[in-house]
Every structure is written in structure tokens, then in C-alpha cells.
Amino acid sequence: MGTRRHRIHRVDAPARLPYSLRIMLENLLRHAAPDEQVRALTGWRPRADRTAAVDLHPARVFLHDTNGVPVLADLASMRDAMAALGGDPDRVNPAIPAELVVDHSIIADVFGRPDALARNADREYERNAERYRFLRWGQASLREFTVVPPGKGIMHQINVEYLARVVMTRDDEAYPDLCLGTDSHTTMVNGLGTLGWGIGGIEAEAAMLGQSVSILVPDVVGVRLHGGLPVAATATDLVLTLTELLREHGVVGKIVEFHGPGVTPLPVTDRVTISNMSPEFGSTAALFPIDAETIRYLRFTGRDSDHADLVEAYAKAQGLWHDPDAPPAYTAELDLDLATVVPSVAGPRRPQDRIPLEGVKSAFRAQERPPVAADREITHGTVAIAAITSCTNTSNPSVMVAAGLLAKKAAERGLRAKPWVKTTLSPGSRVVMDYYGEAGLTPYLERLGFTLAGFGCMTCIGASGPLVEEVSEAVAEHDLDVAAVLSGNRNFEGRIQPEVRSNYLASPPLVVAYAIAGTMDLDLTTEPLGTDPDGRPVHLRDLWPAPEEVGEVIERVIRPEMFAHAYADVLDGDRRWQALDVSRSATYPWDPDSTYVRRAPYLDGMSPEPRPVTDLTGARVLAKLGDFITTDHISPAGAILPSSPAGRYLADLGVPRHQLNTYASRRGNHEVMMRGAFANVRLRNQLAPGTEGGFTCDFLDGATITTVYGAARAYQEAGVPVVVLAGEGYGAGSSRDWAAKGPALLGVRAVIARSFERIHRSNLVGMGVLPLQFLPGQGPDELGLTGREVIGVTGLTALDGPDLPQALTVTADAITFQVRLRLDTPREVDYYRHGGIMPYVLRDLLARGSG
């Protein structure tokens, strides 16, 4: 067994310590953490106060291209700064494996035709060749930096099917694969028994350079699963049910662990679907412990047999093997009978807003909309996009085969997708198309319009491309509320496509069904999807495949060799990737005319020592926002509109309108991204009532309504700091570092919110932006804040002393109130004192180099 060949640090953990905390405890012991940190875990109690922090060392860092390019730009900028300060640029180099998958840049421009994949890939390289050359420079110039080129799949699916080790080995040592990634859905790997979660790109840079990641010892919530899913329910319906349940319970900043008799028969493919949506629950991670099903999946996906043996032996030796009859002790216990799960969708704006399928029509009709003519074919509720997309579900053969079989039955009955529906298929792995082809399902999907558009995130991250022209025109002319139905994990406002207001998450077979129906104003449980050529009604129940049909196809066609074939050349790239000219160099040769990759300004003029912390005085409010402001609101990922500040900036540089691309693709250019801050087309700033999308009030110019970017630049030129006021759940959603970087570059010194989502709060700290939390029962409206006040924050000078202040005083004209300082760990205080993670790490590297 593997334990005879590899040394392990045996953990003598308390008998009922949750599995996730056992992994953390091993990490602390292996890295000789201080005794008080070890005691924080060995002494963990289910309902104790959580004030202790631990410093963890990830086994590897996981990135994608749209977050990875700015990470690489920061590292290249740090190399420049290191050279300017007299140090060795090569010291800025990953100390642990850093793996990047290029999956976020391909756009669904072309769809529903045989050459869609090739044409979308061609356009991807036309738009992004410069960014890809930059990534190849990083691969050539940095040690421990691996890039999976475009066209191979989606990062999390590749992680689950290929990259994840579960147990790492280096030299003669074996240890858990603690995987931290720059995408919040890094948690998908939790379904494989690997502990991992999303962190911001700024924090990832520090981890890559050998810094530990500081985290408060978490509460751990147990979810006991039992029973079995009904015939008509899918893993998608299960995860939407869990999202609703866990959001209602409240698991922000907590870890969720699944256990019980319902876990044992649950396939890994169902488990990873659930773990993928951990950020939608709000949890830090959502772990399924290692068991026999984990080992079966490792072997089935082509992992080395000896390594699978090592994972099993290690898990059993370290107490990480799941025992359904002996659950750990948990902070709270929830229970879900799988038999109660029903077919559902979630929407139209939040993943936790689950609607049973039978209630979709009534829920849709309950929303207020402007009146339109009753006889319009394209109207409110028209399905404009139907996308089988996202690793959340395309990693799961049960729902993908069900979608293929439903398409087959529909096509055989003469049904087609409605002509106004943009139908796309963008799986997260090439294995999907292999088993579709082997099962003979591809022609039927194509007959309904679901031709392969690309291997990448696409619609799920807003790279959905333009709508069918007549739909786009109708939306503009009649102010229509049209819909997208996608098998993804997020449906926040303005995320999927700027013209689409209502977005619904659904299983892949339901995506096919809604493409045929063409509207959300329909009860799929009772009303027909359409009629066959003879005029006979066809209902969803007529097309829905039985579990036995799905199981027969999976058993017949999906084989381990498919995974071995798909991943044999995963690092090679196609001819276009290989043709990108690149050479190794200690520092990057920046192109001053680039519109994609610019040297980041964060370290300009950095001093060898941090400056003293000062109080905040004379600040103005840049934005007053409501509840559940997501990172998509703060820093959009989708298309750059020509009328936006970013669009006008690029146009002034000569970029043609059709090449503006997306914010996600231009995250290596701070000039674009700072102009995109708070520019989401659905963002409503209470300082500019009646507007949407990046407007505010400039109080230096007679309270004039202007763009957020324009006002921020005016404040910066006048030497006036700015703050943001917000409600509950500020920064929910993606682990988007630009949601902190953009505001920081606009001069935002503090965000005062009722509560913060975990990753975004740490990103703010990483950029030197102060997160301040209203005390319970308080908020902007409760305190009577209009956002027009002059803001001051006192008590910050204490951060230069030995004692961390728990509360600070805020003055807003005549209003004075206390706020909670959300620097949660001593490490975060250090980051803030240094002005953020990057200057902290650079000074640390310099100090170690000179020592």
C-alpha cells in the first residue's frame, strides 16, 4: 500500500472532530504551527465561540484564465518592483504547484450550426492571443506553474476528472490535497473528498509565494442525507433544494459536511454537483468524506491504480474514511430525506430561490412588468437562451444522458426548439462529447439546435454572446423581460446576458424542454411542450427518460479509456497555442500599447517599510447600495458596452466596437477594470435614483449625476477619499478579486456594510480596503444615512499598536455610530498595515532575501 512508500504525519485527533478539521489539523502539525493554533482544533467544540485563527498552507493553488491573467500580471509587476528595490526578481516565483486552466474566454457567438465550435475557437484566439502569449510567458518563466490550454474543458471538471490528487505526494511524503482556487466553485473538488475552497486572486498570489492562508476556525454544519431520489428528480433538483435549505439556515463562513446512509449510494458525479454550489449555499466548503465510491471514481477516471490504493490507505490511517454510522460532532445538524426532492428550477435572480416545476408559471406571472400586446410571439417570459453549460451539471452523466435521451424522443416526435431561442451546448469535458457520440445522441441534440459551441464556461459566466436578432430588437423596443434557462450555478442580475432580465437554473433535460416550449409562461407538468406533425400534443412526461434508460446508456458507453484519451494531451494545446511566440525572461517585456495586459500600478512608489496607519477623514460616499450586492454587480464579467466608460476608453484607443470583448477577458488591464467598477447594467445606486449601471452623485460638482468612474476620478484629483455603504451579504458570488481591486483603484478606503460574504471581505483586506460592519440592528437606513454625508472613521491608529480595536467610531455629519472592525486575524491586520497583500509579501521576500 502507499503508506509503506510514503511518510505521513499521523494525526491523533479527537474522536468526533469533523473530517474537514482533521485535514486542517494535519496541515498545522506538518508545518509546525504554534501550539495555540493546534489547540484551537484539538479543543474544537461544536457550539463554542469562534475567535481563533489558524494559518494553513495549501498543497496547490488553482486558477483560471480571467483570474489567472491578473494574478500573473501582479506577479510580473512584483518582479519589476523587486528589481527596483534591489532584489532578485526570480524570488517572486511559486513555491507550490500552481495550475491554471484556460476556460473563461470563449464566447458563444456562433451557435446552432456544425461549425460553431471551430468559429468560436477562432474568434477566441483573435480576441485573446495577447493574453495567451502572456500565459505562455508565465509557463516558460515561472517554476511550478502549469497551464491547461484553451479547448480542453472547464477548470473544476478537469480538476475532478484529472488534476485532483485527493492525497498529494512530494519526495517521500503523503499529505492531503488542500486545494485553494481563484474561483469560488473550487469547492466542486469537495465532492471527491478533497478539501478546497475559493480565495481571491490577491490571496492566491501570497499562497503561491509561500505565505500561509489565515482563516478563522470555522463552525461545521452537518447535513444528514437519507432515502433515495424519486424517479423524476435529478441531482440538479437535489442541489437546488440544498441551496434553498442551507441559505435559509445560514452557513456563510462555515463548512458543510454531508454524511449519513444517503451518502454511501450517491455517485461522485452527484456529490460534485452538490459541492460545486457551495458558494451558492454561502459556505466556505461542502465536503463529502472519502469512501469506497471515491476510490471507484478515481479508478474509473483513469487515475493510477497505485495512487488510488494510497488514497484509500491514507484516508483510513488518518481517520478520514467516511463511517455513515458514526458521524462527527457538528455545530448544527440538518436533515434531508432525498425522497422529498421534486423537479425544480431556481430564479429568476438568485440560486436559492427554488421553484417547484409545477409552480414556475404562477411564479412568473406574479412578477410586475410593463404591459405589452397580448398577441406578440416574442413577449415577457420568452426563452431567449437555453444553455446546457457549466461544470455543475455537465460533469454528471446522469443528467447529461437524460438531456440527450429527451432530445432524441423530442426529435423523433417532430419537435424542435423555437426559432428565437439561442441554444448552446458547452460541456466542461471532452469526455461528454465522446459518450454522446458513442451513444448516438449527438445528432438528436443537434437537430434541436444544441450543437457544440465550445469547451468552456460560456453562458454560465456571461460569455453568452448576442441574442437572436429579432429577440434583441423586441427587448429594446418593448422593454421585454425575456428569460434564460441554463444548467449553471448562478443567475444574478446582469450576469448571463445584459438584455436578459430573468434567469433560471435548471437540469440539462429541463433546459432542452424549455428550448422546445420557448417560454416560461407554461406549466410543464400539465401543459404540452408543443405538438407533433399530426397536431397531437406532446407533454414533458411523454419525453422524460426513465432512470433505467439513463442507467443503460451510462453502463454501455462510458468507459475509463474515454478519460485516458481525453486527458492524454491535455497540456499540449492545439496548433494556435503552439504557434504563440514566447520566450523566458526574469521580467516581463510590457507593451505600452496593450489593451489587454498592463503593468499593475499597486506597487508604484512602494517604500521599503509600511507607513503609519491614519484615521479616515473627509470622505464622501461613492455608492449607497442595498442588500445582496454581488461581485458581478461590483465588477461585471460580461460584454463591455460601447457606451460605458470602459467602452469609450477602448474606442479612444482605436479598438473597434466588435472587438471590445468582455470585462472577464480584459482583467489584465487595470485601466479597463477600474472603469468597469460598479458598472453592471443592473446595479442600482441609491445616490442616483432612477438609474441603473454605474451612476452616482458627484458632491464636488453640485451633486451632479455622473458615472461612478467620473466621480471617483474627480474625488481623487481633489484628494478626497471615498467609501461605500451597503446592506446584507455584500460581495456575494464569485471570488472576483477585481471587485476589490477596482474600488481600491477608484480611491475607496472603506466599505461599511451590514454583512460581508467571506471571500470578498478577505479580498478587500488584501487590497488595503477596510471592511467595517454595522452593529446588529443597524444599517444605512436605520441610522438615517442618505449617502450625502461627509464620513470620518476614528480609532484606526490603534492598528499600529499591540491591541486590535474591536470597534471603531464613524461620524457622518451629525450622526455618530460604532462599527465592527472586520480584520478577523492578526495576519489581516498585517496586510492592512502594509497597504495590502502584495506589498506585505514583497517586503517579506526582501527581508528574507537580505537575511
mmCIF file of C-alpha atoms in Angstrom, residues 318-559:
data_model
loop_
_atom_site.group_PDB
_atom_site.id
_atom_site.type_symbol
_atom_site.label_atom_id
_atom_site.label_comp_id
_atom_site.label_asym_id
_atom_site.label_seq_id
_atom_site.Cartn_x
_atom_site.Cartn_y
_atom_site.Cartn_z
ATOM 1 C CA GLN A 318 -5.807 9.315 9.229
ATOM 2 C CA GLY A 319 -9.449 8.849 10.227
ATOM 3 C CA LEU A 320 -10.696 10.470 7.032
ATOM 4 C CA TRP A 321 -12.702 7.453 5.797
ATOM 5 C CA HIS A 322 -16.456 8.008 5.947
ATOM 6 C CA ASP A 323 -18.354 5.962 8.508
ATOM 7 C CA PRO A 324 -22.093 6.581 7.925
ATOM 8 C CA ASP A 325 -22.933 5.126 11.324
ATOM 9 C CA ALA A 326 -20.562 7.323 13.365
ATOM 10 C CA PRO A 327 -20.980 10.967 12.377
ATOM 11 C CA PRO A 328 -18.693 13.638 13.822
ATOM 12 C CA ALA A 329 -19.970 16.288 16.205
ATOM 13 C CA TYR A 330 -21.324 19.310 14.352
ATOM 14 C CA THR A 331 -22.198 22.886 15.193
ATOM 15 C CA ALA A 332 -25.662 22.254 13.807
ATOM 16 C CA GLU A 333 -27.369 19.241 12.266
ATOM 17 C CA LEU A 334 -29.703 19.408 9.278
ATOM 18 C CA ASP A 335 -31.590 16.509 7.783
ATOM 19 C CA LEU A 336 -32.765 15.896 4.228
ATOM 20 C CA ASP A 337 -34.834 12.966 3.060
ATOM 21 C CA LEU A 338 -33.864 12.592 -0.594
ATOM 22 C CA ALA A 339 -37.323 11.226 -1.311
ATOM 23 C CA THR A 340 -38.772 14.716 -0.736
ATOM 24 C CA VAL A 341 -36.826 16.284 -3.636
ATOM 25 C CA VAL A 342 -39.022 17.357 -6.557
ATOM 26 C CA PRO A 343 -38.253 18.668 -10.066
ATOM 27 C CA SER A 344 -37.414 22.348 -9.717
ATOM 28 C CA VAL A 345 -35.822 25.427 -11.190
ATOM 29 C CA ALA A 346 -34.293 28.396 -9.354
ATOM 30 C CA GLY A 347 -34.762 32.016 -10.285
ATOM 31 C CA PRO A 348 -35.218 34.478 -11.660
ATOM 32 C CA ARG A 349 -32.305 36.255 -9.940
ATOM 33 C CA ARG A 350 -30.864 34.120 -7.131
ATOM 34 C CA PRO A 351 -29.780 30.480 -6.918
ATOM 35 C CA GLN A 352 -31.532 29.955 -3.588
ATOM 36 C CA ASP A 353 -34.939 30.978 -4.935
ATOM 37 C CA ARG A 354 -36.110 27.474 -5.799
ATOM 38 C CA ILE A 355 -39.458 26.999 -7.538
ATOM 39 C CA PRO A 356 -41.082 23.554 -7.894
ATOM 40 C CA LEU A 357 -41.607 22.903 -11.592
ATOM 41 C CA GLU A 358 -45.363 22.944 -11.185
ATOM 42 C CA GLY A 359 -45.165 26.477 -9.753
ATOM 43 C CA VAL A 360 -42.975 28.128 -12.408
ATOM 44 C CA LYS A 361 -45.860 29.554 -14.456
ATOM 45 C CA SER A 362 -47.623 31.120 -11.481
ATOM 46 C CA ALA A 363 -44.353 32.480 -10.062
ATOM 47 C CA PHE A 364 -43.535 34.015 -13.430
ATOM 48 C CA ARG A 365 -46.950 35.657 -13.718
ATOM 49 C CA ALA A 366 -46.692 37.085 -10.193
ATOM 50 C CA GLN A 367 -43.912 39.475 -11.216
ATOM 51 C CA GLU A 368 -44.726 43.032 -12.253
ATOM 52 C CA ARG A 369 -43.822 44.061 -15.810
ATOM 53 C CA PRO A 370 -44.837 46.797 -18.245
ATOM 54 C CA PRO A 371 -47.855 45.811 -20.398
ATOM 55 C CA VAL A 372 -47.341 44.529 -23.952
ATOM 56 C CA ALA A 373 -49.695 43.478 -26.731
ATOM 57 C CA ALA A 374 -51.288 40.115 -25.997
ATOM 58 C CA ASP A 375 -50.748 38.709 -29.478
ATOM 59 C CA ARG A 376 -46.951 39.077 -29.535
ATOM 60 C CA GLU A 377 -44.949 35.902 -30.196
ATOM 61 C CA ILE A 378 -41.844 37.320 -28.502
ATOM 62 C CA THR A 379 -43.029 38.761 -25.217
ATOM 63 C CA HIS A 380 -42.448 38.689 -21.478
ATOM 64 C CA GLY A 381 -41.168 35.262 -20.485
ATOM 65 C CA THR A 382 -39.918 34.292 -23.920
ATOM 66 C CA VAL A 383 -36.946 31.965 -23.538
ATOM 67 C CA ALA A 384 -34.128 33.805 -25.285
ATOM 68 C CA ILE A 385 -31.307 31.468 -24.173
ATOM 69 C CA ALA A 386 -31.342 27.748 -23.430
ATOM 70 C CA ALA A 387 -27.851 26.607 -22.489
ATOM 71 C CA ILE A 388 -26.534 23.221 -21.470
ATOM 72 C CA THR A 389 -23.486 24.678 -19.789
ATOM 73 C CA SER A 390 -21.310 24.733 -16.683
ATOM 74 C CA CYS A 391 -19.287 22.072 -14.893
ATOM 75 C CA THR A 392 -22.002 21.981 -12.224
ATOM 76 C CA ASN A 393 -24.096 19.662 -14.371
ATOM 77 C CA THR A 394 -22.086 18.704 -17.454
ATOM 78 C CA SER A 395 -19.788 16.742 -15.122
ATOM 79 C CA ASN A 396 -22.736 14.497 -14.309
ATOM 80 C CA PRO A 397 -23.523 11.806 -16.905
ATOM 81 C CA SER A 398 -26.931 11.057 -15.374
ATOM 82 C CA VAL A 399 -28.363 14.494 -16.230
ATOM 83 C CA MET A 400 -26.412 14.833 -19.474
ATOM 84 C CA VAL A 401 -27.576 11.469 -20.799
ATOM 85 C CA ALA A 402 -31.103 12.338 -19.675
ATOM 86 C CA ALA A 403 -30.899 15.534 -21.741
ATOM 87 C CA GLY A 404 -29.680 13.566 -24.767
ATOM 88 C CA LEU A 405 -32.419 10.974 -24.448
ATOM 89 C CA LEU A 406 -35.082 13.660 -24.037
ATOM 90 C CA ALA A 407 -33.756 15.386 -27.166
ATOM 91 C CA LYS A 408 -33.891 12.052 -29.030
ATOM 92 C CA LYS A 409 -37.519 11.437 -28.079
ATOM 93 C CA ALA A 410 -38.482 15.008 -28.893
ATOM 94 C CA ALA A 411 -36.796 14.903 -32.292
ATOM 95 C CA GLU A 412 -38.451 11.585 -33.080
ATOM 96 C CA ARG A 413 -41.821 13.190 -32.299
ATOM 97 C CA GLY A 414 -41.031 16.024 -34.715
ATOM 98 C CA LEU A 415 -40.404 18.716 -32.080
ATOM 99 C CA ARG A 416 -37.830 21.479 -32.475
ATOM 100 C CA ALA A 417 -36.559 24.354 -30.362
ATOM 101 C CA LYS A 418 -38.357 27.612 -31.004
ATOM 102 C CA PRO A 419 -36.539 29.694 -33.626
ATOM 103 C CA TRP A 420 -35.981 32.626 -31.257
ATOM 104 C CA VAL A 421 -34.152 30.504 -28.654
ATOM 105 C CA LYS A 422 -30.361 30.676 -28.631
ATOM 106 C CA THR A 423 -29.453 27.036 -27.948
ATOM 107 C CA THR A 424 -25.911 26.195 -26.883
ATOM 108 C CA LEU A 425 -24.020 23.165 -25.635
ATOM 109 C CA SER A 426 -20.746 23.881 -23.834
ATOM 110 C CA PRO A 427 -19.651 20.923 -21.698
ATOM 111 C CA GLY A 428 -16.830 21.017 -19.201
ATOM 112 C CA SER A 429 -15.020 17.977 -20.544
ATOM 113 C CA ARG A 430 -14.320 16.426 -23.928
ATOM 114 C CA VAL A 431 -15.450 13.143 -22.404
ATOM 115 C CA VAL A 432 -19.059 14.362 -22.666
ATOM 116 C CA MET A 433 -18.943 14.566 -26.463
ATOM 117 C CA ASP A 434 -17.208 11.192 -26.599
ATOM 118 C CA TYR A 435 -20.016 9.423 -24.752
ATOM 119 C CA TYR A 436 -22.695 11.399 -26.604
ATOM 120 C CA GLY A 437 -21.140 10.194 -29.852
ATOM 121 C CA GLU A 438 -20.803 6.614 -28.631
ATOM 122 C CA ALA A 439 -24.455 6.601 -27.505
ATOM 123 C CA GLY A 440 -25.666 8.089 -30.798
ATOM 124 C CA LEU A 441 -27.289 11.069 -29.067
ATOM 125 C CA THR A 442 -25.338 13.898 -30.736
ATOM 126 C CA PRO A 443 -27.497 14.065 -33.916
ATOM 127 C CA TYR A 444 -30.685 14.484 -31.907
ATOM 128 C CA LEU A 445 -29.261 17.287 -29.781
ATOM 129 C CA GLU A 446 -28.050 18.986 -32.935
ATOM 130 C CA ARG A 447 -31.484 18.621 -34.535
ATOM 131 C CA LEU A 448 -32.860 20.656 -31.624
ATOM 132 C CA GLY A 449 -30.126 23.283 -32.016
ATOM 133 C CA PHE A 450 -27.760 22.064 -29.291
ATOM 134 C CA THR A 451 -24.610 21.864 -31.383
ATOM 135 C CA LEU A 452 -21.269 22.000 -29.620
ATOM 136 C CA ALA A 453 -20.371 25.676 -29.123
ATOM 137 C CA GLY A 454 -17.178 25.206 -27.128
ATOM 138 C CA PHE A 455 -15.494 23.525 -24.188
ATOM 139 C CA GLY A 456 -15.639 26.284 -21.579
ATOM 140 C CA CYS A 457 -17.789 28.169 -19.111
ATOM 141 C CA MET A 458 -19.509 30.341 -21.742
ATOM 142 C CA THR A 459 -23.136 31.134 -20.783
ATOM 143 C CA CYS A 460 -22.647 30.306 -17.100
ATOM 144 C CA ILE A 461 -20.204 33.222 -16.677
ATOM 145 C CA GLY A 462 -21.973 35.601 -19.037
ATOM 146 C CA ALA A 463 -19.969 34.783 -22.180
ATOM 147 C CA SER A 464 -23.277 34.014 -23.881
ATOM 148 C CA GLY A 465 -22.811 36.249 -26.897
ATOM 149 C CA PRO A 466 -25.589 38.125 -28.718
ATOM 150 C CA LEU A 467 -29.223 37.055 -28.711
ATOM 151 C CA VAL A 468 -31.180 36.136 -31.818
ATOM 152 C CA GLU A 469 -31.538 39.492 -33.576
ATOM 153 C CA GLU A 470 -35.350 39.627 -33.544
ATOM 154 C CA VAL A 471 -35.339 38.969 -29.777
ATOM 155 C CA SER A 472 -32.793 41.696 -29.153
ATOM 156 C CA GLU A 473 -34.832 44.159 -31.196
ATOM 157 C CA ALA A 474 -38.062 43.221 -29.416
ATOM 158 C CA VAL A 475 -36.450 43.633 -25.988
ATOM 159 C CA ALA A 476 -35.218 47.106 -26.876
ATOM 160 C CA GLU A 477 -38.496 48.204 -28.474
ATOM 161 C CA HIS A 478 -40.945 46.852 -25.901
ATOM 162 C CA ASP A 479 -38.858 46.701 -22.697
ATOM 163 C CA LEU A 480 -39.409 42.942 -22.514
ATOM 164 C CA ASP A 481 -38.473 40.665 -19.649
ATOM 165 C CA VAL A 482 -37.098 37.689 -21.559
ATOM 166 C CA ALA A 483 -35.540 34.646 -19.920
ATOM 167 C CA ALA A 484 -32.514 32.413 -19.970
ATOM 168 C CA VAL A 485 -32.655 28.799 -18.811
ATOM 169 C CA LEU A 486 -29.253 27.295 -18.103
ATOM 170 C CA SER A 487 -27.770 24.301 -16.337
ATOM 171 C CA GLY A 488 -25.361 26.558 -14.431
ATOM 172 C CA ASN A 489 -24.883 27.625 -10.858
ATOM 173 C CA ARG A 490 -25.567 31.375 -10.894
ATOM 174 C CA ASN A 491 -28.295 33.613 -12.221
ATOM 175 C CA PHE A 492 -27.520 37.004 -10.681
ATOM 176 C CA GLU A 493 -28.850 40.158 -12.288
ATOM 177 C CA GLY A 494 -26.934 41.237 -15.374
ATOM 178 C CA ARG A 495 -24.671 38.169 -15.287
ATOM 179 C CA ILE A 496 -25.895 35.893 -18.048
ATOM 180 C CA GLN A 497 -26.621 38.409 -20.817
ATOM 181 C CA PRO A 498 -27.218 42.182 -20.475
ATOM 182 C CA GLU A 499 -30.562 42.105 -22.305
ATOM 183 C CA VAL A 500 -31.934 39.146 -20.325
ATOM 184 C CA ARG A 501 -33.560 40.051 -17.009
ATOM 185 C CA SER A 502 -34.866 36.705 -15.752
ATOM 186 C CA ASN A 503 -32.508 33.756 -15.465
ATOM 187 C CA TYR A 504 -33.442 30.278 -14.306
ATOM 188 C CA LEU A 505 -31.190 27.425 -13.214
ATOM 189 C CA ALA A 506 -32.392 24.004 -14.301
ATOM 190 C CA SER A 507 -31.226 20.493 -15.071
ATOM 191 C CA PRO A 508 -29.975 19.787 -18.621
ATOM 192 C CA PRO A 509 -33.131 17.874 -19.633
ATOM 193 C CA LEU A 510 -35.276 20.793 -18.466
ATOM 194 C CA VAL A 511 -33.083 23.152 -20.490
ATOM 195 C CA VAL A 512 -33.972 21.095 -23.575
ATOM 196 C CA ALA A 513 -37.650 21.121 -22.613
ATOM 197 C CA TYR A 514 -37.758 24.899 -22.197
ATOM 198 C CA ALA A 515 -35.986 25.364 -25.538
ATOM 199 C CA ILE A 516 -38.849 23.443 -27.148
ATOM 200 C CA ALA A 517 -41.525 25.306 -25.168
ATOM 201 C CA GLY A 518 -39.910 28.689 -25.834
ATOM 202 C CA THR A 519 -41.495 30.367 -22.818
ATOM 203 C CA MET A 520 -41.532 30.385 -19.034
ATOM 204 C CA ASP A 521 -45.274 31.157 -19.091
ATOM 205 C CA LEU A 522 -46.108 27.467 -19.176
ATOM 206 C CA ASP A 523 -46.717 24.690 -16.671
ATOM 207 C CA LEU A 524 -44.534 21.863 -17.941
ATOM 208 C CA THR A 525 -46.230 19.413 -15.588
ATOM 209 C CA THR A 526 -49.682 19.818 -17.166
ATOM 210 C CA GLU A 527 -49.420 21.732 -20.458
ATOM 211 C CA PRO A 528 -47.867 20.369 -23.658
ATOM 212 C CA LEU A 529 -44.437 21.484 -24.849
ATOM 213 C CA GLY A 530 -45.766 21.543 -28.391
ATOM 214 C CA THR A 531 -47.489 19.400 -30.976
ATOM 215 C CA ASP A 532 -46.174 16.726 -33.303
ATOM 216 C CA PRO A 533 -46.543 16.979 -37.107
ATOM 217 C CA ASP A 534 -50.043 15.451 -36.836
ATOM 218 C CA GLY A 535 -51.143 18.114 -34.365
ATOM 219 C CA ARG A 536 -51.126 15.865 -31.313
ATOM 220 C CA PRO A 537 -49.934 17.463 -28.064
ATOM 221 C CA VAL A 538 -46.604 16.286 -26.641
ATOM 222 C CA HIS A 539 -46.076 16.647 -22.898
ATOM 223 C CA LEU A 540 -42.874 16.589 -20.896
ATOM 224 C CA ARG A 541 -43.972 13.330 -19.296
ATOM 225 C CA ASP A 542 -44.064 11.762 -22.776
ATOM 226 C CA LEU A 543 -40.390 12.546 -23.312
ATOM 227 C CA TRP A 544 -38.847 12.171 -19.859
ATOM 228 C CA PRO A 545 -36.461 9.178 -19.835
ATOM 229 C CA ALA A 546 -36.794 6.562 -17.145
ATOM 230 C CA PRO A 547 -33.818 6.072 -14.772
ATOM 231 C CA GLU A 548 -33.348 2.598 -16.279
ATOM 232 C CA GLU A 549 -32.901 4.117 -19.756
ATOM 233 C CA VAL A 550 -30.317 6.576 -18.470
ATOM 234 C CA GLY A 551 -28.504 3.895 -16.500
ATOM 235 C CA GLU A 552 -28.376 1.543 -19.503
ATOM 236 C CA VAL A 553 -26.682 4.184 -21.673
ATOM 237 C CA ILE A 554 -24.162 5.094 -18.962
ATOM 238 C CA GLU A 555 -23.304 1.465 -18.331
ATOM 239 C CA ARG A 556 -22.977 0.725 -22.036
ATOM 240 C CA VAL A 557 -20.918 3.637 -23.308
ATOM 241 C CA ILE A 558 -18.873 5.389 -20.586
ATOM 242 C CA ARG A 559 -15.525 3.692 -20.018
#
